[in-house]
Coordinates of C-alpha atoms in Angstrom, one line a residue:
X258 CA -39.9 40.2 -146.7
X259 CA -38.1 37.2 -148.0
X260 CA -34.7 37.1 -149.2
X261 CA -36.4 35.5 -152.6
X262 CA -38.4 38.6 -153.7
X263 CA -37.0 39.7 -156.8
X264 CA -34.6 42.7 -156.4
X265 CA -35.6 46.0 -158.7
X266 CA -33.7 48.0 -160.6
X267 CA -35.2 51.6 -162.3
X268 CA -33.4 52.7 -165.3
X269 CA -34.5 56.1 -166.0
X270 CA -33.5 58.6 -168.5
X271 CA -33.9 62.2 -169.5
X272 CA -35.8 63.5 -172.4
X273 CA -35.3 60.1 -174.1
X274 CA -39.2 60.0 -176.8
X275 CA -40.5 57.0 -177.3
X276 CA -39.1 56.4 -180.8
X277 CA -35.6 56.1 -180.0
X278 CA -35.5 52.5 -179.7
X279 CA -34.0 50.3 -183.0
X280 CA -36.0 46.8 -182.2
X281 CA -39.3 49.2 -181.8
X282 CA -38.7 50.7 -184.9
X283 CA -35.8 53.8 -185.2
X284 CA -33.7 52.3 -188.0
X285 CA -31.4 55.1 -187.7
X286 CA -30.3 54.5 -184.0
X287 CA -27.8 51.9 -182.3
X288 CA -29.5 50.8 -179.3
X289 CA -28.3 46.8 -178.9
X290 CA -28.7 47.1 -175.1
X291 CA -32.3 48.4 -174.9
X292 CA -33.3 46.2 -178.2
X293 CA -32.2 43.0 -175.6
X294 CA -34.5 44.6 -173.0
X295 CA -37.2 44.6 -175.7
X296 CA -36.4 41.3 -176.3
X297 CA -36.6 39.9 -172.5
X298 CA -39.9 41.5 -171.7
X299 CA -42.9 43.4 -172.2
X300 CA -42.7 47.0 -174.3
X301 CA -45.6 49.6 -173.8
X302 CA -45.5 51.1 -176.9
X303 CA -47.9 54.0 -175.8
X304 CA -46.9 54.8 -172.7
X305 CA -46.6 58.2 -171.8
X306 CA -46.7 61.2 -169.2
X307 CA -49.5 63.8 -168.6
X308 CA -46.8 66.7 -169.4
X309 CA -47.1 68.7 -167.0
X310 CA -47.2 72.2 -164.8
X311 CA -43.7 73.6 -165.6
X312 CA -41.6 74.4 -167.9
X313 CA -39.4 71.9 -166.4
X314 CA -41.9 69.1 -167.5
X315 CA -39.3 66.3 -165.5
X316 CA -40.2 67.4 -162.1
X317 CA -43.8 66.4 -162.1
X318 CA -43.3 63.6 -164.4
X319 CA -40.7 62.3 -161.9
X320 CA -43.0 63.2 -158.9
X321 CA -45.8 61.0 -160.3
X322 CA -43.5 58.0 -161.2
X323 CA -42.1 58.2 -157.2
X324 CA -46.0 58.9 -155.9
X325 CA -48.1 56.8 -158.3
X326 CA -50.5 60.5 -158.2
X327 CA -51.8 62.1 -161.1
X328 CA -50.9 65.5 -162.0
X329 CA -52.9 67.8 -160.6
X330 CA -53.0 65.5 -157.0
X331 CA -49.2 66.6 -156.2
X332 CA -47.5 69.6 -154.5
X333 CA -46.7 73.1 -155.9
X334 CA -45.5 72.2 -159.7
X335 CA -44.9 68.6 -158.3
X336 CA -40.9 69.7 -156.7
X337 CA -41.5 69.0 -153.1
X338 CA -43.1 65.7 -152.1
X339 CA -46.1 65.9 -149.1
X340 CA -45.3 63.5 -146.5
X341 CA -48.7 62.2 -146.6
X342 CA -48.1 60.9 -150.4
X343 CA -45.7 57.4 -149.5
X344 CA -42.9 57.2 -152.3
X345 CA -42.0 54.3 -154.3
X346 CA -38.6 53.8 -152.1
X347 CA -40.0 54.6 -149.2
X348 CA -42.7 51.6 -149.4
X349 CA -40.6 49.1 -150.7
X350 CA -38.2 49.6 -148.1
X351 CA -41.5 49.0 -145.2
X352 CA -41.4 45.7 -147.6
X353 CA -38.2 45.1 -146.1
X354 CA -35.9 46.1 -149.2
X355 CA -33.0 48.0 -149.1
X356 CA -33.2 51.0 -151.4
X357 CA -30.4 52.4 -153.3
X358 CA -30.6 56.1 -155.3
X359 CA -28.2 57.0 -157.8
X360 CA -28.1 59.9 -160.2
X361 CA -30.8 62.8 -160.7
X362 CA -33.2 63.8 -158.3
X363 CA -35.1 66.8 -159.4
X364 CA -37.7 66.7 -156.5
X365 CA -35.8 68.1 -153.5
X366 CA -33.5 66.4 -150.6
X367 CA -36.6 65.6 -148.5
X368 CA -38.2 63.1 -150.4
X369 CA -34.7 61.8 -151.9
X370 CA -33.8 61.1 -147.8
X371 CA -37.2 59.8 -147.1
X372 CA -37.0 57.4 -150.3
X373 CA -33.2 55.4 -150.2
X374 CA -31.5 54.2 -147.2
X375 CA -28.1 54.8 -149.3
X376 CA -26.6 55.8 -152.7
X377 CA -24.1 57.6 -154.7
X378 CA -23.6 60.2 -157.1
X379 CA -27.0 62.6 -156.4
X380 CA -27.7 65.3 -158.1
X381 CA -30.4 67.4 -156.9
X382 CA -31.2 69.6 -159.9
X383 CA -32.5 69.8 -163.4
X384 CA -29.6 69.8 -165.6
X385 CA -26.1 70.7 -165.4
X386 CA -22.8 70.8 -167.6
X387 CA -22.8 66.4 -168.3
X388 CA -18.4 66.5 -168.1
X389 CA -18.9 68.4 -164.6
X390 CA -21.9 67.3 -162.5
X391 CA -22.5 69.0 -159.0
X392 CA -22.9 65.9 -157.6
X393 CA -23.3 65.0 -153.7
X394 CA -22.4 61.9 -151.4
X395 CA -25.1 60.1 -149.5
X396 CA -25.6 62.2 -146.4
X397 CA -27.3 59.1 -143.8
X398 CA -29.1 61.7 -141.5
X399 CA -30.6 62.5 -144.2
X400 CA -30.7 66.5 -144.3
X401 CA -28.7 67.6 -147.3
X402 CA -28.0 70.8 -144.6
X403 CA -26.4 72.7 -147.7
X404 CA -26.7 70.0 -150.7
X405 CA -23.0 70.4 -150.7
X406 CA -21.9 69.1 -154.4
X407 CA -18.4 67.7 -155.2
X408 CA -17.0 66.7 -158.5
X409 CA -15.3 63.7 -159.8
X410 CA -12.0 64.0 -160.7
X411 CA -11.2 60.1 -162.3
X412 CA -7.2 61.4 -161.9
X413 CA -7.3 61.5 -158.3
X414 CA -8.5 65.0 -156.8
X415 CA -12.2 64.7 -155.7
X416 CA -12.0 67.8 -154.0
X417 CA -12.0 70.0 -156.9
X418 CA -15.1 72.6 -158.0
X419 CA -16.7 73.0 -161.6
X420 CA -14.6 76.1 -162.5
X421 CA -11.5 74.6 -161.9
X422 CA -12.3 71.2 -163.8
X423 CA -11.3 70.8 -167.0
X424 CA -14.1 68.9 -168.8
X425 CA -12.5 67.5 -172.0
X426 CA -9.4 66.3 -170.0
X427 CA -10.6 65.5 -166.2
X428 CA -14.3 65.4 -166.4
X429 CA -16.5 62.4 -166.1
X430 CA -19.5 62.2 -168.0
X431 CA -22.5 61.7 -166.5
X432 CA -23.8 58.8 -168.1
X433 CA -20.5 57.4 -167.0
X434 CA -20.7 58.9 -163.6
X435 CA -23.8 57.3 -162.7
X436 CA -23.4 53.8 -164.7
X437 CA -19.9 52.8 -162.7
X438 CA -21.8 54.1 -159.7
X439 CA -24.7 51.8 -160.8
X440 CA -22.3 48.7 -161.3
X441 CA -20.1 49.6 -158.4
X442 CA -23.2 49.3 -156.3
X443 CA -24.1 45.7 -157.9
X444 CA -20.4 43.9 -157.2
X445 CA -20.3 45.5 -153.8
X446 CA -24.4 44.6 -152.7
X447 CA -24.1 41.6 -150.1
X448 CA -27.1 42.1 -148.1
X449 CA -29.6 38.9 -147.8
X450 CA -32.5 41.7 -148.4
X451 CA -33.7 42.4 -152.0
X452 CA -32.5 45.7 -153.6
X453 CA -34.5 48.4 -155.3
X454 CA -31.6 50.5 -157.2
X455 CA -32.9 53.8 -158.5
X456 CA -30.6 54.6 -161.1
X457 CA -31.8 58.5 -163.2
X458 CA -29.1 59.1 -166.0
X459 CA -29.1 63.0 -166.7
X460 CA -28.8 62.0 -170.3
X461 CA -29.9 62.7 -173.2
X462 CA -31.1 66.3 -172.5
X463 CA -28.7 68.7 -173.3
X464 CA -26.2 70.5 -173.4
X465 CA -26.0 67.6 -175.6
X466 CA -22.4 66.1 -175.0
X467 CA -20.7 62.8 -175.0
X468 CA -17.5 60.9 -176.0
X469 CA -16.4 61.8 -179.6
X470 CA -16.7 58.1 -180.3
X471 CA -20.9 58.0 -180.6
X472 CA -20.9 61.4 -182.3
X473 CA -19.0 59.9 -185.0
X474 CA -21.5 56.9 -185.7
X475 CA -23.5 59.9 -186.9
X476 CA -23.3 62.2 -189.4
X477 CA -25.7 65.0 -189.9
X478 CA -25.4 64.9 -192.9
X479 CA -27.4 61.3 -193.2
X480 CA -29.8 61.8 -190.6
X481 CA -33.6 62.0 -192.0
X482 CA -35.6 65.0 -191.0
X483 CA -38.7 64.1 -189.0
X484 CA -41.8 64.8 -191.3
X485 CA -43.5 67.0 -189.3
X486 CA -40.5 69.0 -189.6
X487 CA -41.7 72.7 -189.5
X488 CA -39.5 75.9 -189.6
X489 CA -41.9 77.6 -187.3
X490 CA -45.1 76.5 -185.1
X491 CA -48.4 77.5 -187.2
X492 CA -49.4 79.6 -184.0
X493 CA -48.4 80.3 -180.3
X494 CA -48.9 77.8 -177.8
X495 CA -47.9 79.5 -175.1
X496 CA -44.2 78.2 -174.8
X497 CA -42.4 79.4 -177.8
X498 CA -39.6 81.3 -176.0
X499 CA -39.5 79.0 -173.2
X500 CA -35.4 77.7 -172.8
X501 CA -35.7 74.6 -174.4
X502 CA -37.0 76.6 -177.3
X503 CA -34.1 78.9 -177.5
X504 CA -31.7 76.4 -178.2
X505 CA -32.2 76.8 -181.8
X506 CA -32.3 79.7 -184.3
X507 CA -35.9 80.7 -185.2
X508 CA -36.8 79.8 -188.3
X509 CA -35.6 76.4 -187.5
X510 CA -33.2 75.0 -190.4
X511 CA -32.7 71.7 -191.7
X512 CA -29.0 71.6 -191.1
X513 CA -29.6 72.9 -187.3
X514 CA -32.2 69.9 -187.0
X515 CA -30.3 67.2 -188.6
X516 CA -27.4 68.7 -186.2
X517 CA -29.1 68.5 -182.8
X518 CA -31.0 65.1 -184.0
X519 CA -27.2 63.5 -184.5
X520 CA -26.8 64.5 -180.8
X521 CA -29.5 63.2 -179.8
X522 CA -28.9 59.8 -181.3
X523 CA -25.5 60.0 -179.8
X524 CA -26.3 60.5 -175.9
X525 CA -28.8 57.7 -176.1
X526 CA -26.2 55.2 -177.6
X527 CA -23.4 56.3 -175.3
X528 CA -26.6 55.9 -172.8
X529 CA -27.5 52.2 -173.9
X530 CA -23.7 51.0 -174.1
X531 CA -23.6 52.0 -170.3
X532 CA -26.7 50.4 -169.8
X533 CA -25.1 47.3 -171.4
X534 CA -22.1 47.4 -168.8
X535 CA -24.7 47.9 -165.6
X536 CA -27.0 44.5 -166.8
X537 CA -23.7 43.0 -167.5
X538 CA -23.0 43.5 -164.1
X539 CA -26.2 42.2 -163.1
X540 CA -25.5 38.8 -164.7
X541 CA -22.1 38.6 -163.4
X542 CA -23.2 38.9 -159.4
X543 CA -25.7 36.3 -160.5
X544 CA -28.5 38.5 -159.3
X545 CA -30.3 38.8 -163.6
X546 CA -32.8 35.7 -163.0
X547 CA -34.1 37.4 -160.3
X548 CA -34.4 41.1 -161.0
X549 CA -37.3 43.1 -162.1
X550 CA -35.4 45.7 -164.6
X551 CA -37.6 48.6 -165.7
X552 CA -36.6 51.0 -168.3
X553 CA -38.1 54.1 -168.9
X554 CA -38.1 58.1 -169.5
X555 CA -39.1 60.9 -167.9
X556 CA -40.6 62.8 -171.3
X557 CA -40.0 63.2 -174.9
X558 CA -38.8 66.1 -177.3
X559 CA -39.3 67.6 -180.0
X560 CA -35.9 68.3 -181.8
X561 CA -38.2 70.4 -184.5
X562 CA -41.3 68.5 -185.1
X563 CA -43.8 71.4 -185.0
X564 CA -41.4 73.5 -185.3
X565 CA -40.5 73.4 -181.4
X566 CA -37.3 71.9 -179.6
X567 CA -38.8 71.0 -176.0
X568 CA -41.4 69.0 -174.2
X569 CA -43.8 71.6 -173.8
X570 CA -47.1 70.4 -175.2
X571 CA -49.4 68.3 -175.6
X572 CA -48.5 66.2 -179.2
X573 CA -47.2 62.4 -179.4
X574 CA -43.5 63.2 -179.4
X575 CA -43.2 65.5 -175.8
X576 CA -45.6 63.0 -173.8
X577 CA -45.0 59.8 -175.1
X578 CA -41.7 58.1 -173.6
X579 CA -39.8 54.3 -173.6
X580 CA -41.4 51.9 -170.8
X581 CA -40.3 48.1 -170.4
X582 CA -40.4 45.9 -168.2
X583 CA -38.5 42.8 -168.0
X584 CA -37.4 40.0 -165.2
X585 CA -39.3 36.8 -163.4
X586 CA -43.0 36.9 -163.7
X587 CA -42.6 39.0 -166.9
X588 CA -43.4 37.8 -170.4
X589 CA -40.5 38.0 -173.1
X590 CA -40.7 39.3 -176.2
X591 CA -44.3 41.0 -176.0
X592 CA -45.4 44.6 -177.1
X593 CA -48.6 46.0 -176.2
X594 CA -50.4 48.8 -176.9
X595 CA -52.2 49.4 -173.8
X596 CA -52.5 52.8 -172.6
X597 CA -49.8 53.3 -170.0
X598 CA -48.9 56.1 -167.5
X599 CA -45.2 56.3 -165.7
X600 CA -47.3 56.8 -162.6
X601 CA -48.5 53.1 -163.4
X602 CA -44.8 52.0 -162.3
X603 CA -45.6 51.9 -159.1
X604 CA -48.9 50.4 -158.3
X605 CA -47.0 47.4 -161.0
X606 CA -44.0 47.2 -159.4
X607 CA -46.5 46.6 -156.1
X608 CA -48.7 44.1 -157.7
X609 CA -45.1 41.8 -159.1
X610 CA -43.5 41.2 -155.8
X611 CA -47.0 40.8 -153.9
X612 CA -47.8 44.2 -152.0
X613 CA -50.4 46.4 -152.0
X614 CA -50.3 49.7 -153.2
X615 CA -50.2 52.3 -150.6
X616 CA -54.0 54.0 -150.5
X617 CA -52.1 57.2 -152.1
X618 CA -51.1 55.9 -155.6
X619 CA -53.9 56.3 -158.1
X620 CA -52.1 54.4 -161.0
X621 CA -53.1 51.4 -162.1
X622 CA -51.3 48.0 -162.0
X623 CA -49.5 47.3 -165.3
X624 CA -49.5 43.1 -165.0
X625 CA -53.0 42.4 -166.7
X626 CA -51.8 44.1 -169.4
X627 CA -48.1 42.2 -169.5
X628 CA -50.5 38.7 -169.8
X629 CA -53.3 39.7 -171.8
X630 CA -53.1 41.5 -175.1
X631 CA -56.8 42.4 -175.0
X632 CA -56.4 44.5 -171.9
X633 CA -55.6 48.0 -172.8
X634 CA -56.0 49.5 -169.1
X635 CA -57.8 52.8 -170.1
X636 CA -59.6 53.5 -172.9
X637 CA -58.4 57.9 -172.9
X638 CA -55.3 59.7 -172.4
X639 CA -55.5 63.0 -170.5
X640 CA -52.6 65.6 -171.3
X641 CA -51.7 69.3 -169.6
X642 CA -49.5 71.5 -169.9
X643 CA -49.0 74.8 -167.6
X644 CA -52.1 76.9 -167.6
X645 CA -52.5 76.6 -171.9
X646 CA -53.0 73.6 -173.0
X647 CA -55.6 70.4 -172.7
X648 CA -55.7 67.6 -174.3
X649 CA -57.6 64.1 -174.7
X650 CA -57.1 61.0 -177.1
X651 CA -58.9 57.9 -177.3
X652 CA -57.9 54.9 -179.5
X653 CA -57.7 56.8 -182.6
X654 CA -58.2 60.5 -182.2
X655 CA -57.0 63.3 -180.4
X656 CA -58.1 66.6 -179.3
X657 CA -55.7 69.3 -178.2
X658 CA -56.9 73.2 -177.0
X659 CA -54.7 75.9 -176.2
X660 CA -55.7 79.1 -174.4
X661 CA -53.2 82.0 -174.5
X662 CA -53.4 85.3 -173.9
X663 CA -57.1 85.0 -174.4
X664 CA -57.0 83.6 -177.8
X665 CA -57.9 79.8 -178.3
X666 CA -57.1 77.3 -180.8
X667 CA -58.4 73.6 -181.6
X668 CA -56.4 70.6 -183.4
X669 CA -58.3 67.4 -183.7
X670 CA -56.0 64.7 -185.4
X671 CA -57.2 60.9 -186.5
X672 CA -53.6 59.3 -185.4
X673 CA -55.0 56.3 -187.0
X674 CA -54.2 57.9 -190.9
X675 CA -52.0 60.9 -189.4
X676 CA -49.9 59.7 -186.4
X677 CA -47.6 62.9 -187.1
X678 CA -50.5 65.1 -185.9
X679 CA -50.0 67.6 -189.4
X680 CA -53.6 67.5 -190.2
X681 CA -56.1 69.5 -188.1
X682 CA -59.7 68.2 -188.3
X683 CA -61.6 70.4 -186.2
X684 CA -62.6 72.7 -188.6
X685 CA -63.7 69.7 -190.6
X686 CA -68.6 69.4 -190.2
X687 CA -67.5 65.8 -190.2
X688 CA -65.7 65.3 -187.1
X689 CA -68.3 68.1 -185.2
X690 CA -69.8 65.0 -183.4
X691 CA -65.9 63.3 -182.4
X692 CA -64.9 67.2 -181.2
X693 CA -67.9 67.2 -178.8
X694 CA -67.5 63.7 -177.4
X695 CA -63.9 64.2 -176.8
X696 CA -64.6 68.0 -175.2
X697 CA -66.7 66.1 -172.7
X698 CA -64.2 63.8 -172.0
X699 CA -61.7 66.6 -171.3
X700 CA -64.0 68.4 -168.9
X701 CA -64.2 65.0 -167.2
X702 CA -60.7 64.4 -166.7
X703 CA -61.0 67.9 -165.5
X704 CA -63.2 67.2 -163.0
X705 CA -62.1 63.9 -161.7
X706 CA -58.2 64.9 -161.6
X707 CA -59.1 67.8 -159.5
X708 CA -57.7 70.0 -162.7
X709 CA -60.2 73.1 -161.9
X710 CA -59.1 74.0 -159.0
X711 CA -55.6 74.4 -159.8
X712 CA -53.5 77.9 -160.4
X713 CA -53.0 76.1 -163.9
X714 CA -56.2 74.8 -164.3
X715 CA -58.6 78.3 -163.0
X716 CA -56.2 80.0 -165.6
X717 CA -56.7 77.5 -168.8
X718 CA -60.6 77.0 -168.2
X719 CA -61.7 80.4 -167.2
X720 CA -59.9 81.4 -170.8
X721 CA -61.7 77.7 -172.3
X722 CA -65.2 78.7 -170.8
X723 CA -66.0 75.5 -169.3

């Protein structure tokens, strides 16, 4: 592989939803370094995730992004990583890149060892207290015997443990954490070979935390409650009491909303001024003209649309997340509104430095849609979550069914006129002929994503009757 193929750098956060971006449309939210990102490239305005198997909906989206499978085509609940299924780091470094890993690995030591031949600051888990993160050092043979954490004391002690850390006074945040370890990796990197820096932020799931100084660029008090704001969901979906949901008081309250919204907005802008300092960094070591950045999350959240807190189903705002892409061969300044997965990543990151895709990835290669605005990659979305929910949407409609505890419910929404997905239609003679068309497509996707023969999927269809 020649020194000239562009390096890569993967920005990825946690439960960031795809609205949560001021230059793609949130007026209410400071994000200068990912509205320049939007600027230098191409923004996939509906991309999104298949949800997923668990509760924790990050591990199989994070699975599929490192795979380039589809959901049902990965391990038990999409954790552990078959050797058989070649990773994203783990290719490009047969490509002859060195492959760096930084921040939150929620898919076991294994494939994190098989993926990066070094990196700093891992954090093999699902969330953890942001001031105070269990983090390990790069272990080179690779086995992680214990996944022995240790925690960074910025005053000089970094043998310390999480009960004996301070977090207002000593911690590190871990936006922070990973960011300077992010940039210290790009002033240190003097290696002939390309790079491929994987760098996961932890942020902005909760607890939601971060420096006083971006809480205070928002006040409750102004924030606008979403208007699909509900105090309860109409019915159960299955995941009403799951943890994410418990992290408000049922009935949900406007106050509580506008509260946990003002977080929200916080992390990510504490999120894109570190982001701001790691691309600075990147133009500093000269390396900016020749770097493929991609930014993206791992799933969206609710923060009481629906009534619900979490990621757990199927509607616009859990599986629809941020996607760009920037760097050389990229075009600047373009939005489509092709029908991306994060799965896609991979096969694209492939196809722009001149691979081929391993015969394991079944996304689909991003670039045709990058140069041609007609090309919308797939003309139907496929969603799942757990064992209760299925869902399809085409162009303009979308279908979502929910078995649980042997009771079933149907919402067909025209996202066209109602892109908050408040008005159910199935009910409704007139769409009888749009509810079949898009029930066949569902038992399609069922079919060709191997969905039927899943724990999830013998549970949800036996109960669908399909």
């Amino acid at each position: 592989m020649s020194s000239h193929q562009p390096n890569i750098l993967l920005l990825f956060t946690d439960d960031q939803r795809f609205d949560t971006i001021h230059a793609l449309g949130c007026q209410a939210i400071h994000t200068p370094n990912m509205d320049r990102l939007v600027s230098q490239g191409v923004s996939f305005t509906h991309a999104c995730i298949p949800c997923g198997t668990v509760g924790a909906v990050c591990m199989p989206s994070r699975a599929m992004l490192h795979t380039g499978r589809t959901l049902f085509h990965l391990a038990e609940a999409g954790q552990y990583i078959p050797d058989e299924h070649v990773l994203l780091g783990e290719h490009l470094q047969a490509q002859g890149y060195r492959t760096y890993g930084i921040g939150k690995w929620h898919n076991g030591p294994s494939s994190y060892a098989r993926s990066f031949s070094d990196g700093a600051e891992i954090f093999f888990g699902g969330m953890a207290d942001h001031w105070n993160v269990p983090a390990c050092r790069f272990d080179p043979s690779g086995r992680y015997p214990e996944a022995t954490p240790w925690i960074r004391n910025p005053y000089g002690d970094n043998t310390v443990t999480p009960q004996h850390v301070d977090h207002v006074t000593f911690g590190k945040h871990s936006t922070d954490l990973f960011g300077e370890a992010a940039i210290s990796f790009l002033r240190g990197y003097d290696s002939q070979a390309p790079f491929f820096a994987y760098v996961a932020f932890m942020a902005p799931h909760d607890p939601r935390s971060m420096p006083k100084r971006f809480l205070e660029m928002y006040g409750p008090a102004r924030i606008e409650l979403p208007a699909n704001f509900m105090p309860e969901h109409p019915f159960d979906n299955g995941a009403l009491h799951i943890r994410d949901e418990e992290l408000a008081a049922f009935p949900r309250t406007p106050d509580e909303i506008r509260r946990h919204i003002a977080e929200y907005y916080a992390m990510i802008s504490h999120l894109d001024y570190q982001i701001g300092e790691i691309l600075r960094a990147l133009e500093e070591t000269g390396r900016a003209g020749n770097t493929i950045v991609v930014f993206a999350g791992d799933n969206g959240l609710a923060l009481g649309q629906h009534g619900l807190m979490g990621k757990q189903s199927n509607y616009e705002h859990s599986v629809r997340v941020p996607l760009i892409m920037c760097g050389p061969g990229i075009p600047r300044n373009v939005r489509t509104d092709a029908f991306a997965y994060l799965l896609d990543i991979y096969p694209t990151l492939c196809d722009l430095i001149g691979a081929p895709a391993p015969a394991t990835v079944e996304g689909r290669s991003l670039v045709p849609a990058m140069r041609d605005p007609r090309e919308k990659v797939r003309d139907t979305f496929f969603y799942a979550y757990s064992g209760l929910q299925r869902s399809i949407r085409d162009r303009r409609h979308k279908l979502i069914e929910y078995v649980v505890r042997g009771e079933r419910h149907t919402q067909l929404f025209d996202l066209q006129n109602d892109p908050i997905e408040v008005h159910n239609l199935a009910g409704d003679p007139a769409y009888a002929a749009k509810l079949a068309e898009l029930r066949a497509e569902l038992v399609r996707y069922r079919d060709e994503w191997g969905d039927r023969d899943t724990k999830w999927g013998q549970t949800f269809w036996s109960g669908y009757g399909a």
